[in-house]
Amino acid sequence: MRAAAPAAAPCAALRSTLTAARSGRVAPAARAGRGRLVARAAVAAKADAPSSATPSKSDGHEVLLFEALRVALIEEMKLDPTVCVFGEDVGHYGGSYKVTKGLADMFGDLRVLDTPLAENSFTGMGVGAGMKGLRPVVEGMNMGFLLLAYNQISNNCGMLHYTSGGQFKIPLVIRGPGGVGRQLGAEHSQGLESYFQSIPGLQMVACSTPYNAKGLMKAAIRSENPVVLFEHVLLYNLKEKIPDEEYVLCLEEAEMVRPGEHVTILTYSRMRHHVMQAAKTLVNKGYDPEVIDIRSLKPFDLHTIGNSIKKTHRVLIVEECMRTGGIGASLRSAIIDNFWDYLDAPIMCLSSQDVPTPYASTLEDATVVQPAQIVAAVEQICQ
């Protein structure tokens, strides 16, 4: 007999109600208390009553992922004059991947501020701006460069709300390109998820499609917490149809990409697309995988994840993060803590190799999980 499911509390409602006034912002609903799940960084259950309905993607227009991020910034900057952008070349150059193209002409040089090559300084400026009532969006030209700002992100951005006794909020978004690119070299081929996940007070989300890129960007800007938005350098030109009407996604919800019965595959960012490639092969082989894009890297949506595990009883985690101390390791720990009695097989985790990313393309591919490895892992789990 399987153990009873733990009781849980609703997910935080992060979709703010729109207001016509540019200077007005309706406060988001009060956060519900945390659930009884024992895992750290876990969101438990959703409210019985659905939050604002997700618009249908059947109607709309096609955009590239970088364009979806840009549209989200424009909409939020029009809605709220306290939203501003800091970073290297974000102004008239339009950003290294054109996410901020044209924003300086629309909103002026003070709201779209080009900074020197000084990540520690302009990230600290973003923290201070958030403390004084602005909603800064700080762009790292490459996520690896934000290691130079680690002190600001950890000791200030993540902790000042607590160390000030609640006197200050830090509604700050930190975003930028990361992940293993195409022969960009070791220093430009990093994801910092494993570096930032242990920082108290910091939320982390990863976008994987134009649809969720826009919805997560808008939610991150409206959040009262500091949020790191991870964007993958190889997904900026991914095209998808998104709704014409406005929508905002919950920062703490996973996405059910493909329902299935045989195994739960948990993934995020670029690996979502590797998993879906593998899923086609698996279906042809007679397997029925359930694919979940966890999206929220901190906290985990253990409600969605747990419901899937109770159905499939098998788990495969696929990530591009490093194996040692990565997101997969934390996710595996959370699953063992909360859903051990529902597992019929050991949890498997496919991660990148613990090595600097090589420049040679063949070696670079060897460091990252490929669809064939995912197929082999599912076959092993389901034996």
XYZ file of N, CA, C and O in Angstrom, residues 121-276:
624
model
N 29.160 46.582 -10.205
C 28.655 47.937 -9.970
C 27.213 48.097 -10.435
O 26.361 48.568 -9.672
N 26.891 47.689 -11.675
C 25.529 47.964 -12.135
C 24.509 46.993 -11.541
O 23.329 47.326 -11.439
N 24.954 45.802 -11.100
C 24.025 44.942 -10.367
C 23.730 45.541 -9.004
O 22.578 45.531 -8.540
N 24.747 46.090 -8.358
C 24.523 46.780 -7.090
C 23.635 47.996 -7.263
O 22.790 48.293 -6.394
N 23.787 48.696 -8.385
C 22.907 49.830 -8.667
C 21.466 49.356 -8.823
O 20.531 50.017 -8.384
N 21.288 48.169 -9.442
C 19.948 47.619 -9.564
C 19.340 47.286 -8.224
O 18.151 47.535 -7.983
N 20.140 46.737 -7.316
C 19.653 46.443 -5.965
C 19.223 47.731 -5.270
O 18.138 47.817 -4.676
N 20.063 48.750 -5.356
C 19.716 50.027 -4.725
C 18.484 50.662 -5.333
O 17.644 51.226 -4.629
N 18.344 50.560 -6.660
C 17.163 51.114 -7.323
C 15.907 50.391 -6.865
O 14.859 51.014 -6.653
N 16.001 49.070 -6.701
C 14.851 48.325 -6.199
C 14.482 48.729 -4.786
O 13.293 48.835 -4.442
N 15.478 48.974 -3.956
C 15.218 49.409 -2.574
C 14.490 50.749 -2.539
O 13.697 51.008 -1.618
N 14.721 51.596 -3.529
C 14.134 52.934 -3.559
C 12.839 53.006 -4.353
O 12.317 54.084 -4.600
N 12.304 51.857 -4.759
C 10.979 51.869 -5.366
C 10.915 51.614 -6.854
O 9.823 51.565 -7.426
N 12.061 51.460 -7.525
C 12.045 51.128 -8.943
C 11.948 49.613 -9.125
O 12.076 48.844 -8.177
N 11.714 49.211 -10.375
C 11.675 47.780 -10.720
C 12.697 47.542 -11.831
O 12.341 47.439 -13.004
N 13.961 47.410 -11.444
C 15.017 47.295 -12.452
C 15.062 45.890 -13.071
O 14.802 44.886 -12.417
N 15.414 45.853 -14.348
C 15.723 44.612 -15.046
C 17.198 44.706 -15.432
O 17.573 45.529 -16.271
N 18.034 43.893 -14.803
C 19.475 43.924 -15.036
C 19.828 42.828 -16.024
O 19.532 41.653 -15.796
N 20.443 43.208 -17.129
C 20.863 42.231 -18.135
C 22.345 41.945 -17.999
O 23.171 42.865 -18.019
N 22.683 40.671 -17.871
C 24.072 40.247 -17.991
C 24.326 39.899 -19.451
O 23.599 39.087 -20.016
N 25.311 40.514 -20.069
C 25.577 40.237 -21.485
C 25.788 38.746 -21.705
O 25.417 38.191 -22.740
N 26.367 38.088 -20.718
C 26.457 36.638 -20.675
C 26.350 36.250 -19.206
O 26.941 36.907 -18.341
N 25.597 35.181 -18.919
C 25.371 34.842 -17.519
C 26.669 34.550 -16.781
O 26.779 34.790 -15.574
N 27.662 34.046 -17.492
C 28.943 33.785 -16.850
C 29.586 35.034 -16.280
O 30.305 34.981 -15.276
N 29.308 36.185 -16.904
C 29.881 37.436 -16.410
C 29.301 37.837 -15.055
O 29.914 38.609 -14.312
N 28.104 37.332 -14.741
C 27.470 37.728 -13.486
C 28.144 37.105 -12.266
O 27.804 37.448 -11.130
N 29.086 36.212 -12.497
C 29.892 35.750 -11.365
C 30.650 36.916 -10.738
O 30.957 36.902 -9.543
N 30.938 37.940 -11.543
C 31.601 39.133 -11.012
C 30.685 39.916 -10.079
O 31.149 40.751 -9.307
N 29.378 39.647 -10.160
C 28.405 40.348 -9.315
C 27.842 39.434 -8.240
O 26.803 39.737 -7.644
N 28.505 38.317 -7.981
C 27.939 37.317 -7.075
C 27.704 37.881 -5.668
O 26.704 37.571 -5.017
N 28.595 38.740 -5.200
C 28.409 39.317 -3.871
C 27.145 40.163 -3.810
O 26.380 40.090 -2.836
N 26.905 40.964 -4.838
C 25.690 41.782 -4.867
C 24.439 40.909 -4.900
O 23.450 41.186 -4.227
N 24.480 39.837 -5.706
C 23.309 38.982 -5.854
C 23.047 38.201 -4.574
O 21.896 38.039 -4.147
N 24.094 37.741 -3.926
C 23.939 36.907 -2.737
C 23.709 37.736 -1.478
O 22.655 37.671 -0.852
N 24.696 38.543 -1.097
C 24.629 39.239 0.185
C 23.660 40.416 0.196
O 23.161 40.793 1.259
N 23.393 41.000 -0.954
C 22.494 42.153 -0.992
C 21.133 41.801 -1.595
O 20.103 41.916 -0.936
N 21.136 41.372 -2.833
C 19.878 41.109 -3.531
C 19.022 40.075 -2.787
O 17.827 40.265 -2.574
N 19.629 38.971 -2.366
C 18.866 37.905 -1.747
C 18.542 38.117 -0.291
O 17.581 37.536 0.221
N 19.317 38.940 0.410
C 19.189 38.982 1.863
C 18.684 40.295 2.443
O 18.285 40.347 3.610
N 18.698 41.380 1.663
C 18.393 42.686 2.256
C 16.971 42.785 2.783
O 16.717 43.524 3.746
N 16.027 42.096 2.176
C 14.667 42.132 2.702
C 14.649 41.602 4.141
O 13.993 42.165 5.021
N 15.406 40.538 4.375
C 15.467 39.969 5.730
C 16.327 40.813 6.657
O 15.909 41.147 7.775
N 17.538 41.185 6.216
C 18.455 41.883 7.105
C 17.982 43.303 7.430
O 18.452 43.898 8.403
N 17.080 43.843 6.623
C 16.514 45.166 6.928
C 15.257 45.053 7.783
O 14.594 46.072 8.027
N 14.930 43.845 8.207
C 13.715 43.670 8.999
C 12.460 43.942 8.202
O 11.451 44.390 8.748
N 12.512 43.691 6.903
C 11.351 43.914 6.058
C 11.164 45.345 5.606
O 10.159 45.671 4.960
N 12.115 46.216 5.908
C 11.973 47.620 5.508
C 12.142 47.810 4.000
O 11.595 48.747 3.429
N 12.925 46.932 3.372
C 13.188 47.064 1.948
C 12.718 45.823 1.202
O 12.875 44.699 1.682
N 12.153 46.062 0.026
C 11.902 44.997 -0.927
C 12.868 45.168 -2.094
O 13.298 46.288 -2.397
N 13.183 44.069 -2.737
C 14.111 44.118 -3.873
C 13.404 43.529 -5.084
O 13.663 42.387 -5.488
N 12.488 44.279 -5.733
C 11.793 43.763 -6.921
C 12.680 43.874 -8.158
O 12.479 44.714 -9.037
N 13.664 43.009 -8.221
C 14.726 43.086 -9.226
C 14.689 41.839 -10.102
O 14.525 40.728 -9.603
N 14.832 42.017 -11.404
C 14.971 40.894 -12.334
C 16.402 40.886 -12.867
O 16.908 41.911 -13.321
N 17.050 39.735 -12.789
C 18.378 39.545 -13.370
C 18.221 38.530 -14.490
O 17.731 37.420 -14.261
N 18.594 38.894 -15.707
C 18.357 38.022 -16.852
C 19.536 38.106 -17.824
O 20.346 39.047 -17.769
N 19.582 37.125 -18.713
C 20.622 37.160 -19.735
C 20.844 35.784 -20.341
O 20.295 34.783 -19.881
N 21.657 35.721 -21.400
C 21.904 34.461 -22.106
C 22.915 33.593 -21.374
O 23.892 34.076 -20.802
N 22.678 32.300 -21.403
C 23.607 31.345 -20.808
C 23.471 30.003 -21.495
O 22.822 29.873 -22.529
N 24.087 29.000 -20.922
C 24.022 27.660 -21.481
C 25.125 27.409 -22.495
O 25.876 28.308 -22.870
N 25.196 26.156 -22.921
C 26.214 25.760 -23.884
C 25.777 26.188 -25.271
O 24.721 25.783 -25.758
N 26.588 27.044 -25.897
C 26.265 27.555 -27.220
C 26.946 26.746 -28.307
O 27.248 25.564 -28.125
N 27.197 27.354 -29.413
C 27.901 26.686 -30.510
C 29.319 27.231 -30.595
O 29.571 28.268 -31.180
N 30.219 26.536 -29.925
C 31.645 26.867 -29.929
C 31.902 28.297 -29.439
O 32.626 29.067 -30.061
N 31.305 28.615 -28.292
C 31.541 29.918 -27.673
C 32.654 29.858 -26.635
O 33.012 30.885 -26.063
N 33.170 28.671 -26.380
C 34.253 28.543 -25.412
C 33.743 28.384 -23.998
O 32.575 28.627 -23.686
N 34.628 27.966 -23.104
C 34.232 27.593 -21.755
C 33.611 28.746 -20.965
O 32.582 28.584 -20.302
N 34.210 29.945 -21.031
C 33.730 31.055 -20.206
C 32.389 31.586 -20.671
O 31.657 32.214 -19.901
N 32.041 31.361 -21.964
C 30.779 31.849 -22.505
C 29.757 30.735 -22.658
O 28.745 30.909 -23.337
N 29.999 29.600 -22.031
C 29.101 28.451 -22.182
C 28.710 27.907 -20.815
O 28.800 26.712 -20.553
N 28.264 28.801 -19.950
C 27.942 28.406 -18.588
C 26.474 28.686 -18.267
O 25.887 29.634 -18.775
N 25.928 27.846 -17.406
C 24.651 28.143 -16.766
C 24.919 28.284 -15.279
O 25.626 27.461 -14.696
N 24.372 29.316 -14.676
C 24.692 29.590 -13.273
C 23.622 29.094 -12.307
O 23.597 29.494 -11.147
N 22.757 28.203 -12.772
C 21.692 27.711 -11.888
C 22.272 27.127 -10.595
O 21.769 27.399 -9.502
N 23.318 26.313 -10.747
C 23.875 25.647 -9.570
C 24.553 26.641 -8.627
O 24.628 26.399 -7.420
N 25.042 27.760 -9.162
C 25.686 28.768 -8.325
C 24.650 29.518 -7.483
O 24.896 29.859 -6.328
N 23.495 29.813 -8.072
C 22.534 30.709 -7.437
C 21.470 29.994 -6.615
O 20.775 30.637 -5.826
N 21.308 28.677 -6.779
C 20.155 28.022 -6.166
C 20.193 28.031 -4.638
O 19.149 27.941 -4.001
N 21.374 28.153 -4.056
C 21.455 28.110 -2.590
C 21.327 29.485 -1.944
O 21.395 29.598 -0.716
N 21.136 30.548 -2.737
C 21.044 31.897 -2.171
C 19.656 32.107 -1.570
O 18.650 32.038 -2.285
N 19.550 32.372 -0.277
C 18.233 32.608 0.328
C 17.587 33.857 -0.255
O 18.247 34.856 -0.543
N 16.273 33.788 -0.454
C 15.520 34.957 -0.901
C 15.470 35.153 -2.386
O 14.845 36.109 -2.868
N 16.113 34.286 -3.147
C 16.191 34.435 -4.599
C 15.289 33.409 -5.273
O 15.311 32.235 -4.927
N 14.476 33.857 -6.235
C 13.716 32.937 -7.067
C 14.427 32.753 -8.397
O 15.092 33.679 -8.887
N 14.252 31.562 -9.011
C 14.899 31.289 -10.290
C 13.896 30.609 -11.222
O 13.208 29.661 -10.835
N 13.826 31.106 -12.451
C 12.985 30.497 -13.480
C 13.793 30.397 -14.765
O 14.739 31.151 -14.986
N 13.413 29.436 -15.612
C 14.098 29.244 -16.894
C 13.057 29.149 -17.996
O 12.129 28.344 -17.907
N 13.197 29.969 -19.027
C 12.257 29.928 -20.143
C 12.768 28.962 -21.209
O 13.970 28.726 -21.332
N 11.835 28.407 -21.966
C 12.200 27.414 -22.979
C 11.464 27.608 -24.300
O 11.820 26.990 -25.299
N 10.433 28.463 -24.312
C 9.657 28.747 -25.517
C 9.324 30.233 -25.536
O 9.354 30.895 -24.488
N 8.972 30.785 -26.697
C 8.540 32.188 -26.722
C 7.336 32.444 -25.813
O 7.267 33.487 -25.167
N 6.412 31.486 -25.754
C 5.217 31.665 -24.928
C 5.581 31.818 -23.456
O 5.165 32.780 -22.797
N 6.379 30.884 -22.926
C 6.673 31.020 -21.503
C 7.734 32.080 -21.232
O 7.810 32.618 -20.121
N 8.548 32.430 -22.237
C 9.516 33.513 -22.041
C 8.802 34.831 -21.747
O 9.156 35.555 -20.816
N 7.775 35.133 -22.546
C 7.045 36.373 -22.314
C 6.299 36.340 -20.988
O 6.358 37.292 -20.196
N 5.587 35.252 -20.726
C 4.792 35.169 -19.501
C 5.634 35.199 -18.243
O 5.245 35.807 -17.234
N 6.796 34.561 -18.266
C 7.664 34.551 -17.095
C 8.363 35.889 -16.902
O 8.566 36.338 -15.763
N 8.740 36.544 -17.998
C 9.355 37.865 -17.891
C 8.401 38.850 -17.233
O 8.778 39.599 -16.311
N 7.151 38.860 -17.664
C 6.179 39.789 -17.092
C 5.936 39.483 -15.613
O 5.839 40.390 -14.781
N 5.851 38.184 -15.287
C 5.641 37.808 -13.891
C 6.838 38.182 -13.027
O 6.676 38.635 -11.883
N 8.041 38.011 -13.560
C 9.240 38.346 -12.804
C 9.314 39.841 -12.513
O 9.675 40.262 -11.410
N 8.950 40.660 -13.505
C 8.975 42.110 -13.309
C 7.969 42.528 -12.244
O 8.225 43.428 -11.434
N 6.821 41.875 -12.193
C 5.776 42.243 -11.239
C 6.006 41.672 -9.845
O 5.358 42.098 -8.889
N 6.899 40.710 -9.726
C 7.141 40.087 -8.426
C 7.800 41.060 -7.462
O 8.580 41.923 -7.855
N 7.499 40.894 -6.187
C 8.150 41.696 -5.151
C 9.486 41.088 -4.731
O 10.194 41.656 -3.910
N 9.817 39.921 -5.263
C 11.066 39.234 -4.914
C 12.095 39.392 -6.023
O 11.739 39.572 -7.190
N 13.380 39.273 -5.700
C 14.395 39.222 -6.755
C 14.283 37.909 -7.520
O 14.173 36.830 -6.917
N 14.277 37.989 -8.841
C 14.086 36.820 -9.698
C 15.222 36.765 -10.716
O 15.541 37.771 -11.356
N 15.817 35.584 -10.869
C 16.797 35.352 -11.931
C 16.090 34.596 -13.038
O 15.541 33.512 -12.818
N 16.084 35.175 -14.241
C 15.469 34.551 -15.415
C 16.585 34.030 -16.321
O 17.363 34.805 -16.868
N 16.645 32.708 -16.464
C 17.673 32.082 -17.286
C 17.148 31.913 -18.709
O 16.098 31.318 -18.929
N 17.905 32.429 -19.659
C 17.584 32.306 -21.080
C 18.719 31.537 -21.754
O 19.892 31.789 -21.460
N 18.373 30.630 -22.646
C 19.421 29.846 -23.305
C 19.804 30.500 -24.624
O 18.947 30.868 -25.425
N 21.105 30.602 -24.845
C 21.618 31.312 -26.005
C 21.174 30.670 -27.319
O 21.036 31.369 -28.342
N 20.911 29.368 -27.317
C 20.508 28.683 -28.553
C 19.006 28.694 -28.790
O 18.553 28.158 -29.806
N 18.248 29.300 -27.893
C 16.790 29.316 -28.060
C 16.255 30.669 -28.513
O 15.055 30.805 -28.749
N 17.095 31.672 -28.632
C 16.599 33.011 -28.958
C 15.874 33.054 -30.301
O 14.958 33.852 -30.489
N 16.263 32.214 -31.236
C 15.620 32.221 -32.555
C 14.547 31.149 -32.695
O 14.079 30.876 -33.806
N 14.130 30.573 -31.580
C 13.022 29.622 -31.592
C 11.719 30.374 -31.848
O 11.450 31.400 -31.222
N 10.912 29.880 -32.791
C 9.680 30.574 -33.186
C 8.458 29.819 -32.684
O 8.405 28.598 -32.715
N 7.461 30.575 -32.225
C 6.217 29.991 -31.734
C 5.110 31.030 -31.815
O 5.369 32.238 -31.764
N 3.882 30.574 -31.927
C 2.733 31.466 -31.904
C 2.354 31.771 -30.461
O 2.229 30.873 -29.638
N 2.193 33.044 -30.154
C 1.754 33.456 -28.816
C 0.467 34.269 -28.955
O 0.176 34.815 -30.024
N -0.334 34.372 -27.892
C -1.605 35.092 -27.981
C -1.404 36.581 -28.240
O -0.401 37.179 -27.847
N -2.400 37.174 -28.891
C -2.376 38.625 -29.098
C -2.684 39.363 -27.795
O -2.157 40.447 -27.547
N -3.561 38.764 -26.971
C -3.922 39.409 -25.717
C -2.825 39.195 -24.672
O -1.981 38.327 -24.814
N -2.872 40.008 -23.626
C -1.863 39.915 -22.581
C -2.069 38.661 -21.746
O -3.194 38.215 -21.523
N -0.971 38.096 -21.265
C -1.037 36.988 -20.325
C 0.197 37.051 -19.434
O 1.236 37.603 -19.798
N 0.064 36.503 -18.244
C 1.163 36.431 -17.281
C 1.168 35.024 -16.700
O 0.108 34.509 -16.328
N 2.320 34.401 -16.633
C 2.434 33.058 -16.067
C 2.827 33.124 -14.596
O 3.404 34.112 -14.141
N 2.521 32.063 -13.871
C 2.940 31.954 -12.475
C 4.410 31.558 -12.426
O 4.846 30.655 -13.145
N 5.169 32.237 -11.581
C 6.593 31.961 -11.464
C 6.873 30.605 -10.823
O 7.999 30.111 -10.905
N 5.901 30.031 -10.174
C 6.148 28.840 -9.357
C 5.468 27.595 -9.908
O 5.355 26.595 -9.202
N 5.045 27.636 -11.163
C 4.338 26.504 -11.760
C 5.172 25.830 -12.837
O 5.776 26.501 -13.679
N 5.165 24.502 -12.811
C 5.738 23.719 -13.900
C 4.728 23.619 -15.038
O 3.544 23.910 -14.864
N 5.200 23.218 -16.210
C 4.337 23.066 -17.379
C 4.286 21.601 -17.808
O 5.324 20.968 -18.012
N 3.074 21.074 -17.920
C 2.895 19.733 -18.461
C 3.029 19.805 -19.984
O 2.151 20.326 -20.670
N 4.136 19.321 -20.515
C 4.407 19.414 -21.948
C 3.769 18.250 -22.699
O 3.172 18.436 -23.760
N 3.879 17.052 -22.124
C 3.305 15.870 -22.765
C 2.809 14.908 -21.688
O 3.608 14.360 -20.931
N 1.510 14.654 -21.586
C 1.009 13.660 -20.628
C 1.451 12.255 -21.038
O 1.584 11.951 -22.235
N 1.688 11.410 -20.066
C 2.085 10.028 -20.340
C 1.845 9.152 -19.134
O 1.382 9.611 -18.087
N 2.183 7.873 -19.259
C 1.862 6.895 -18.225
C 3.073 6.131 -17.699
O 3.030 5.626 -16.582
N 4.155 6.028 -18.472
C 5.203 5.070 -18.136
C 6.337 5.655 -17.301
O 6.903 4.960 -16.458
N 6.717 6.900 -17.541
C 7.847 7.504 -16.844
C 7.680 9.016 -16.852
O 7.178 9.587 -17.826
N 8.065 9.652 -15.766
C 8.056 11.117 -15.672
C 9.437 11.649 -16.039
O 10.434 11.293 -15.402
N 9.497 12.487 -17.073
C 10.759 13.127 -17.457
C 10.677 14.599 -17.062
O 9.827 15.341 -17.561
N 11.559 15.016 -16.165
C 11.603 16.392 -15.670
C 12.779 17.107 -16.322
O 13.913 16.616 -16.283
N 12.513 18.267 -16.905
C 13.561 18.968 -17.638
C 13.275 20.455 -17.635
O 12.260 20.908 -17.089
N 14.140 21.242 -18.264
C 13.909 22.686 -18.400
C 14.859 23.247 -19.449
O 15.817 22.608 -19.863
N 14.544 24.452 -19.893
C 15.358 25.204 -20.853
C 15.577 24.401 -22.138
O 14.665 23.748 -22.640
N 16.791 24.433 -22.691
C 17.063 23.794 -23.969
C 16.797 22.285 -23.941
O 16.389 21.697 -24.950
N 17.013 21.644 -22.792
C 16.848 20.194 -22.717
C 15.397 19.770 -22.927
O 15.132 18.614 -23.272
N 14.452 20.679 -22.754
C 13.064 20.366 -23.089
C 12.957 19.893 -24.544
O 12.226 18.944 -24.848
N 13.681 20.526 -25.421
C 13.587 20.203 -26.846
C 14.332 18.911 -27.167
O 13.908 18.153 -28.046
N 15.411 18.633 -26.456
C 16.074 17.336 -26.609
C 15.161 16.216 -26.123
O 15.112 15.138 -26.736
N 14.472 16.464 -25.017
C 13.553 15.457 -24.481
C 12.415 15.183 -25.461
O 12.031 14.024 -25.680
N 11.873 16.234 -26.063
C 10.762 16.029 -26.995
C 11.222 15.304 -28.263
O 10.449 14.557 -28.865
